XYZ file of N, CA, C and O in Angstrom:
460
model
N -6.765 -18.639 5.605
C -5.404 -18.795 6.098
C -4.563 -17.544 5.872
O -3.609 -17.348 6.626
N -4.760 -16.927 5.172
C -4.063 -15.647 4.465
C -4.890 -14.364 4.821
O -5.994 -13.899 4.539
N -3.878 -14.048 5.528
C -4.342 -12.259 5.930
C -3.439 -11.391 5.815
O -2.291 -11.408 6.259
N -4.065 -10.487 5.101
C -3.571 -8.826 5.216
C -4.334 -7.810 5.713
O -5.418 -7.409 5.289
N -3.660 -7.402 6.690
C -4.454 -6.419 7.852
C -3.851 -5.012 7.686
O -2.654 -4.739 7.777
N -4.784 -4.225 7.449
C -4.439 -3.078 7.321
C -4.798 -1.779 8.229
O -5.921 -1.533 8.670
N -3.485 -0.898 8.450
C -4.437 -0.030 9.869
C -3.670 0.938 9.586
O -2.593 0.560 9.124
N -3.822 2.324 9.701
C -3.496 3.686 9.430
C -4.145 5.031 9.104
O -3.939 6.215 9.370
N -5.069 4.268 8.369
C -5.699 5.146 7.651
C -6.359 6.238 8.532
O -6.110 5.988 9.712
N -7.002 7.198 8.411
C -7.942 7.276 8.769
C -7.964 9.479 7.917
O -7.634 9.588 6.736
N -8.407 10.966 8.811
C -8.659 11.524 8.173
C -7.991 12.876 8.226
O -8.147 13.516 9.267
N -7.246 13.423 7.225
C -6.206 13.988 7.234
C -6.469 15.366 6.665
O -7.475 15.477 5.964
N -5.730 16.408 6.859
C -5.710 17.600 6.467
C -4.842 17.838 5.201
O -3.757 17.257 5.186
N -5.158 18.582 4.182
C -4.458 18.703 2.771
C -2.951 19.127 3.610
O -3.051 19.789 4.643
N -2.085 18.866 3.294
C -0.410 18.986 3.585
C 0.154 17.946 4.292
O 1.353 17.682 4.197
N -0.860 17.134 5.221
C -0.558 16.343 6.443
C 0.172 14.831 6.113
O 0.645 14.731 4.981
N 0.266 13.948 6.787
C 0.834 13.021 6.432
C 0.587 11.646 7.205
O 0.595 11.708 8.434
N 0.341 10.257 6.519
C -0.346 9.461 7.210
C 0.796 8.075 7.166
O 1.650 8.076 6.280
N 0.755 7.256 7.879
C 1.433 5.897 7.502
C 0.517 4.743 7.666
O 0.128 4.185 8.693
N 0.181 4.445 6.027
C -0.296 2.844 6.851
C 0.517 1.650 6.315
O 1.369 1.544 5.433
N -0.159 0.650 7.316
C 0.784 -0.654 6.951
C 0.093 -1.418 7.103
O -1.089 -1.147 7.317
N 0.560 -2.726 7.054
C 0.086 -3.982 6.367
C 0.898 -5.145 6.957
O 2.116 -5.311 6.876
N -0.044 -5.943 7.587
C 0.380 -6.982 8.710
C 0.228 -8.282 7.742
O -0.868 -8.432 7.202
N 1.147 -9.131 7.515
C 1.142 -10.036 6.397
C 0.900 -11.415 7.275
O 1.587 -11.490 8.293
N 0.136 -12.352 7.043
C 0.403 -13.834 8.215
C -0.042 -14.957 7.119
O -0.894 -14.533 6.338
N 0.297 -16.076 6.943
C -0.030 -16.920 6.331
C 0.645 -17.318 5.124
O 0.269 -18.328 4.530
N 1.719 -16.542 4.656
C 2.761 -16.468 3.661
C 4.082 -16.313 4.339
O 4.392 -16.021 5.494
N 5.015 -16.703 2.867
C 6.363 -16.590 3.372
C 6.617 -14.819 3.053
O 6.755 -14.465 1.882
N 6.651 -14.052 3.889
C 6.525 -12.936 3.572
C 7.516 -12.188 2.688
O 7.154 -11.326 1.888
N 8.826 -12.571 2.875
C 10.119 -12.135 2.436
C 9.827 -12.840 0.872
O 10.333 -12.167 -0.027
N 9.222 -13.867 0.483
C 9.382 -13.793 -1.026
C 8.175 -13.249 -1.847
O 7.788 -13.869 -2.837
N 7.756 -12.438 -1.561
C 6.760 -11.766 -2.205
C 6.946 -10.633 -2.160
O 7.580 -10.060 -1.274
N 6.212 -9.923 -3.496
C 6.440 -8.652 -3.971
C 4.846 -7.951 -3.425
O 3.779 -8.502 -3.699
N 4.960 -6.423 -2.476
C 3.929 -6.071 -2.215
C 3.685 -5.224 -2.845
O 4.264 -5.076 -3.922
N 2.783 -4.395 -2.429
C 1.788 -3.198 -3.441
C 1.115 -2.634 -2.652
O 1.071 -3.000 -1.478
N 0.246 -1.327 -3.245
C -0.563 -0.510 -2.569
C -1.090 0.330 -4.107
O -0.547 1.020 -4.969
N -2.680 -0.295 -3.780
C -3.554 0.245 -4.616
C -4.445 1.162 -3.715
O -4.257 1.210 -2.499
N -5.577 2.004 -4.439
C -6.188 2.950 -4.175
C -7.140 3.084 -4.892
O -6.747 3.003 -6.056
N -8.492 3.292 -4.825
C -10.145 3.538 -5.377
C -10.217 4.032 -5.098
O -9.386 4.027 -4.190
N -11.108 5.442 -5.056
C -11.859 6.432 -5.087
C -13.614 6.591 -5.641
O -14.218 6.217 -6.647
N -13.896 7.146 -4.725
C -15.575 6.142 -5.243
C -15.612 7.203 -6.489
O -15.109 8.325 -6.533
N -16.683 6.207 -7.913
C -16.545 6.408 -8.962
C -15.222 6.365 -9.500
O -15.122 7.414 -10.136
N -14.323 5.831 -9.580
C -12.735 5.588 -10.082
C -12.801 4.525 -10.110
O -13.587 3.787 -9.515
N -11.735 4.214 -11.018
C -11.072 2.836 -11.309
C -10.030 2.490 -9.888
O -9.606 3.439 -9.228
N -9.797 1.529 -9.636
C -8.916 1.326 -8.790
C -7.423 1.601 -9.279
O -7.459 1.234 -10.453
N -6.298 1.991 -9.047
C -5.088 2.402 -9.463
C -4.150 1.680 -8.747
O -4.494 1.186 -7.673
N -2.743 1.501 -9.262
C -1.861 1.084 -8.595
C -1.199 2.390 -8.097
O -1.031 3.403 -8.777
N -0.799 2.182 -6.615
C -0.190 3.423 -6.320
C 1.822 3.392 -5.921
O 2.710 4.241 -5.833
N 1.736 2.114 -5.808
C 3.399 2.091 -5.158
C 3.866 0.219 -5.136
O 3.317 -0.502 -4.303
N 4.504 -0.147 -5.751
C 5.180 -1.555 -5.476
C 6.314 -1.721 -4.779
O 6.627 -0.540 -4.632
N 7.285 -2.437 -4.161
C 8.233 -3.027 -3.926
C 8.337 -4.477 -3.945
O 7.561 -5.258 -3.394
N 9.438 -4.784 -4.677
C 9.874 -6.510 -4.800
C 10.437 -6.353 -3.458
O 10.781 -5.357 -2.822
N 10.438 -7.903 -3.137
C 11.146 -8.889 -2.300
C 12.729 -8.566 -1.931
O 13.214 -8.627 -0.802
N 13.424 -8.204 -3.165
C 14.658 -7.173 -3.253
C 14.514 -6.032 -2.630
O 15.599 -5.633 -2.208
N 13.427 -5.167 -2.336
C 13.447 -4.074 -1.910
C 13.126 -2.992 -3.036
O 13.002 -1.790 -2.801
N 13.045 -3.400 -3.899
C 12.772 -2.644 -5.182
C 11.328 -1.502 -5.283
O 10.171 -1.831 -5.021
N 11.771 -0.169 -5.717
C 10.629 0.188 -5.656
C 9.707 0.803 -6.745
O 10.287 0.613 -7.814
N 8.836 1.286 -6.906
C 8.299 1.610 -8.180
C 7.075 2.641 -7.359
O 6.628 2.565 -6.215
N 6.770 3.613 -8.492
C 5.582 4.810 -7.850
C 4.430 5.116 -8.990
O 4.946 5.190 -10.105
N 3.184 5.288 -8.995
C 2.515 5.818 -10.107
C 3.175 7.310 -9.822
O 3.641 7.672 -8.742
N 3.098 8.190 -11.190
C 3.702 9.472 -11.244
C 2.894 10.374 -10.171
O 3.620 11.214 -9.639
N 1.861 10.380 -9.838
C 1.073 11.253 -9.081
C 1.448 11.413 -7.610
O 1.219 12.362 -6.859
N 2.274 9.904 -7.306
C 2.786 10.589 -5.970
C 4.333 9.961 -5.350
O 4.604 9.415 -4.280
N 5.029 10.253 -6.339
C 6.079 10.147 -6.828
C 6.807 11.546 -6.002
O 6.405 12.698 -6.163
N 7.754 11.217 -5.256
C 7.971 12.392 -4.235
C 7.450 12.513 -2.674
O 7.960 12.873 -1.613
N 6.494 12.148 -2.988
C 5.443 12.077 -1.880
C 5.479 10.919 -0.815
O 5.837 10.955 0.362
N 5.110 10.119 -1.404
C 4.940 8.368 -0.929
C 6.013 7.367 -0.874
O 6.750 6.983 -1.782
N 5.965 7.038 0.279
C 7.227 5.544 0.330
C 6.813 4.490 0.396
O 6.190 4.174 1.410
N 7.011 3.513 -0.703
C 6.959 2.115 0.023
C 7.819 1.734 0.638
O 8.968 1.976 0.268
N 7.568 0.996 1.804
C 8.933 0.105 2.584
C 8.122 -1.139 2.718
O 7.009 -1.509 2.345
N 9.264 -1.714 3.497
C 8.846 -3.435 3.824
C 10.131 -3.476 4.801
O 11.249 -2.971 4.701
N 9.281 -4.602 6.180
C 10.240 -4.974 7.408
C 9.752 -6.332 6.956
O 8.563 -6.595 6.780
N 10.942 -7.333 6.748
C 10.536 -8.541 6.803
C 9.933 -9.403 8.458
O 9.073 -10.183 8.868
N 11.123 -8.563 8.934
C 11.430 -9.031 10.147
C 9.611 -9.190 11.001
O 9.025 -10.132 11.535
N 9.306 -7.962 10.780
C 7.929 -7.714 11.078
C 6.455 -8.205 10.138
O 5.292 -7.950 10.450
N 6.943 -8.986 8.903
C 6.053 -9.451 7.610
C 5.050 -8.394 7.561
O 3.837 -8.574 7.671
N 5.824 -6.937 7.335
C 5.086 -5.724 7.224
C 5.467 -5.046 6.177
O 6.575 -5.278 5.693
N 4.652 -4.113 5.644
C 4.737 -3.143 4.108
C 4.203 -1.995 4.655
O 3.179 -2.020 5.337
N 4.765 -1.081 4.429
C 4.349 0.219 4.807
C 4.477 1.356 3.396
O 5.277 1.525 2.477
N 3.349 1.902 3.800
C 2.839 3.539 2.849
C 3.033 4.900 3.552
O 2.104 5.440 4.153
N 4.368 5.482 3.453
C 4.333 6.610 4.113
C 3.679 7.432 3.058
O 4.005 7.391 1.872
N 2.431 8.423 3.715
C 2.294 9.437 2.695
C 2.518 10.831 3.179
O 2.738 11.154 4.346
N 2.457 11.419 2.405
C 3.631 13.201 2.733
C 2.641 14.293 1.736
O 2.096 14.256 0.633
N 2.790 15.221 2.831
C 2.184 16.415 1.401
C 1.037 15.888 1.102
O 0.817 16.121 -0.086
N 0.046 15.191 1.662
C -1.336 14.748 0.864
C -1.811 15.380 0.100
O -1.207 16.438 -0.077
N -2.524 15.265 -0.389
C -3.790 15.968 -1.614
C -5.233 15.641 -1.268
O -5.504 14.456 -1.074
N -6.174 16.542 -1.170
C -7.705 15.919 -1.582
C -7.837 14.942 -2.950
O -8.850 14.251 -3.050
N -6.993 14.898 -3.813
C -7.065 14.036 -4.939
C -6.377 12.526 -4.481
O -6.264 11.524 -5.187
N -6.027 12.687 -3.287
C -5.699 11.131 -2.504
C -6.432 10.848 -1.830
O -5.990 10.208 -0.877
N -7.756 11.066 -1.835
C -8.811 10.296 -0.629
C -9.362 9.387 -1.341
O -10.214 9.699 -2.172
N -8.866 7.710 -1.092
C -9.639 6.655 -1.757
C -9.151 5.729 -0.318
O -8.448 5.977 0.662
N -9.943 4.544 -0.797
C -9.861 3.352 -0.116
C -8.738 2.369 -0.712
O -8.785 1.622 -1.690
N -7.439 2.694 0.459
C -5.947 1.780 -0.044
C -5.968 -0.126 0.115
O -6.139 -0.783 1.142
N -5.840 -0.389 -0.643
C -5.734 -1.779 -0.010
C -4.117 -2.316 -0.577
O -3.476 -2.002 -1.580
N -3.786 -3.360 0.687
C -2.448 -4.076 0.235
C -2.507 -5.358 -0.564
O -3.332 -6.253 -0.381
N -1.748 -5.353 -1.278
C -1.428 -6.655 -2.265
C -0.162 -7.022 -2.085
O 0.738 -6.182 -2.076
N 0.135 -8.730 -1.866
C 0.704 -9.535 -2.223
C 0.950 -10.377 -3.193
O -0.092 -10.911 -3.572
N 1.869 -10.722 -3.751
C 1.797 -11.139 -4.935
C 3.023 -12.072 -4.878
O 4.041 -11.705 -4.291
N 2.900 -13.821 -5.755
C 4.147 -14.160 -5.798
C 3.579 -15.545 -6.966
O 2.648 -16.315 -6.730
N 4.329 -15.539 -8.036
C 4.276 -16.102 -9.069
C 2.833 -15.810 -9.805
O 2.619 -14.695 -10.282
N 1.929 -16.776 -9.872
C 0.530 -15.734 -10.071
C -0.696 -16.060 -9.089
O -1.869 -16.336 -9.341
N 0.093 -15.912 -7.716
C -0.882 -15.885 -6.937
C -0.856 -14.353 -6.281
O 0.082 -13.574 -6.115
N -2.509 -14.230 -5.930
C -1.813 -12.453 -5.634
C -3.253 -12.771 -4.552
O -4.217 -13.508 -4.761
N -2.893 -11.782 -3.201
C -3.567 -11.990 -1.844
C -3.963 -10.207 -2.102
O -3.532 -9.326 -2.847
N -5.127 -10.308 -0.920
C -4.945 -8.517 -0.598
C -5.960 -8.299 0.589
O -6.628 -9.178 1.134
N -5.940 -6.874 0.899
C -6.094 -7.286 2.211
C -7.825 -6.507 2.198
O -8.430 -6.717 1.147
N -8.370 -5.908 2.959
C -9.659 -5.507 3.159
C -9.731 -3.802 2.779
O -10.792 -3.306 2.399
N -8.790 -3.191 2.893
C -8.948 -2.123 2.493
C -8.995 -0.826 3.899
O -9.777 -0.966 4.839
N -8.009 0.398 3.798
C -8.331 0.909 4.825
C -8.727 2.521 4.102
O -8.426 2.719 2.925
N -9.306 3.434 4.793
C -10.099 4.649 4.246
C -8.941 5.527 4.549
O -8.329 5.493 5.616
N -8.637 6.424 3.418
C -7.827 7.593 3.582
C -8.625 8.711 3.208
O -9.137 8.581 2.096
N -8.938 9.994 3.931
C -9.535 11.212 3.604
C -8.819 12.283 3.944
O -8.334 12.464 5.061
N -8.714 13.142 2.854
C -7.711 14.498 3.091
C -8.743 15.359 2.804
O -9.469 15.206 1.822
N -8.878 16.427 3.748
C -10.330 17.485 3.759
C -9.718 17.984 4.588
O -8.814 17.413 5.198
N -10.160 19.384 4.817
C -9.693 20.114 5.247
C -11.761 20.738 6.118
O -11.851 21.726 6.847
């Protein structure tokens, strides 16, 4: 019943800049807090960017400057602008939902910065 669809990704040049987002269906979208994590093969998975339901936002330090979270309710969408990439940002992003302690996520889309 619950999907998060993710599409943006795909393969980028070190400086360049990508947006992906995240198609939410099966939830009340506006009361949940989203996210955007990131793996890297051999890595731990990381949190990379949150926003509450408020609009609230939060960044891991590494791309802090760089990266936006947003959210369109209107659209039950979350978006990852990224800026200035790095080769140290090529992992597989996936979106998370989250609301009391239920937490959804979506399949995961591929980001590669190579030059």
């Amino acid at each position: 019943q619950v999907q998060l669809v993710e599409s943006g990704g795909g393969l980028v040049q070190p400086g360049g800049s990508l947006r992906l987002s995240c198609a939410a269906s099966g939830i009340l979208f506006r009361l949940y807090a989203m996210g955007w994590y990131r793996q890297a093969p051999g890595k731990e998975r990381e949190l990379v960017a949150t926003i509450t339901k408020d609009a609230i936002t939060n960044y891991v330090d590494s791309v802090k400057g760089r990266f936006t979270i947003s959210r369109d309710n209107a659209k039950n969408t979350v978006y990852l602008q990224m800026n200035s990439l790095k080769p140290e940002d090529t992992a597989v992003y996936y979106c998370n939902a989250v609301k009391y302690n239920n937490a959804f996520w979506g399949q995961g889309t591929q980001v590669a910065v190579s030059s």
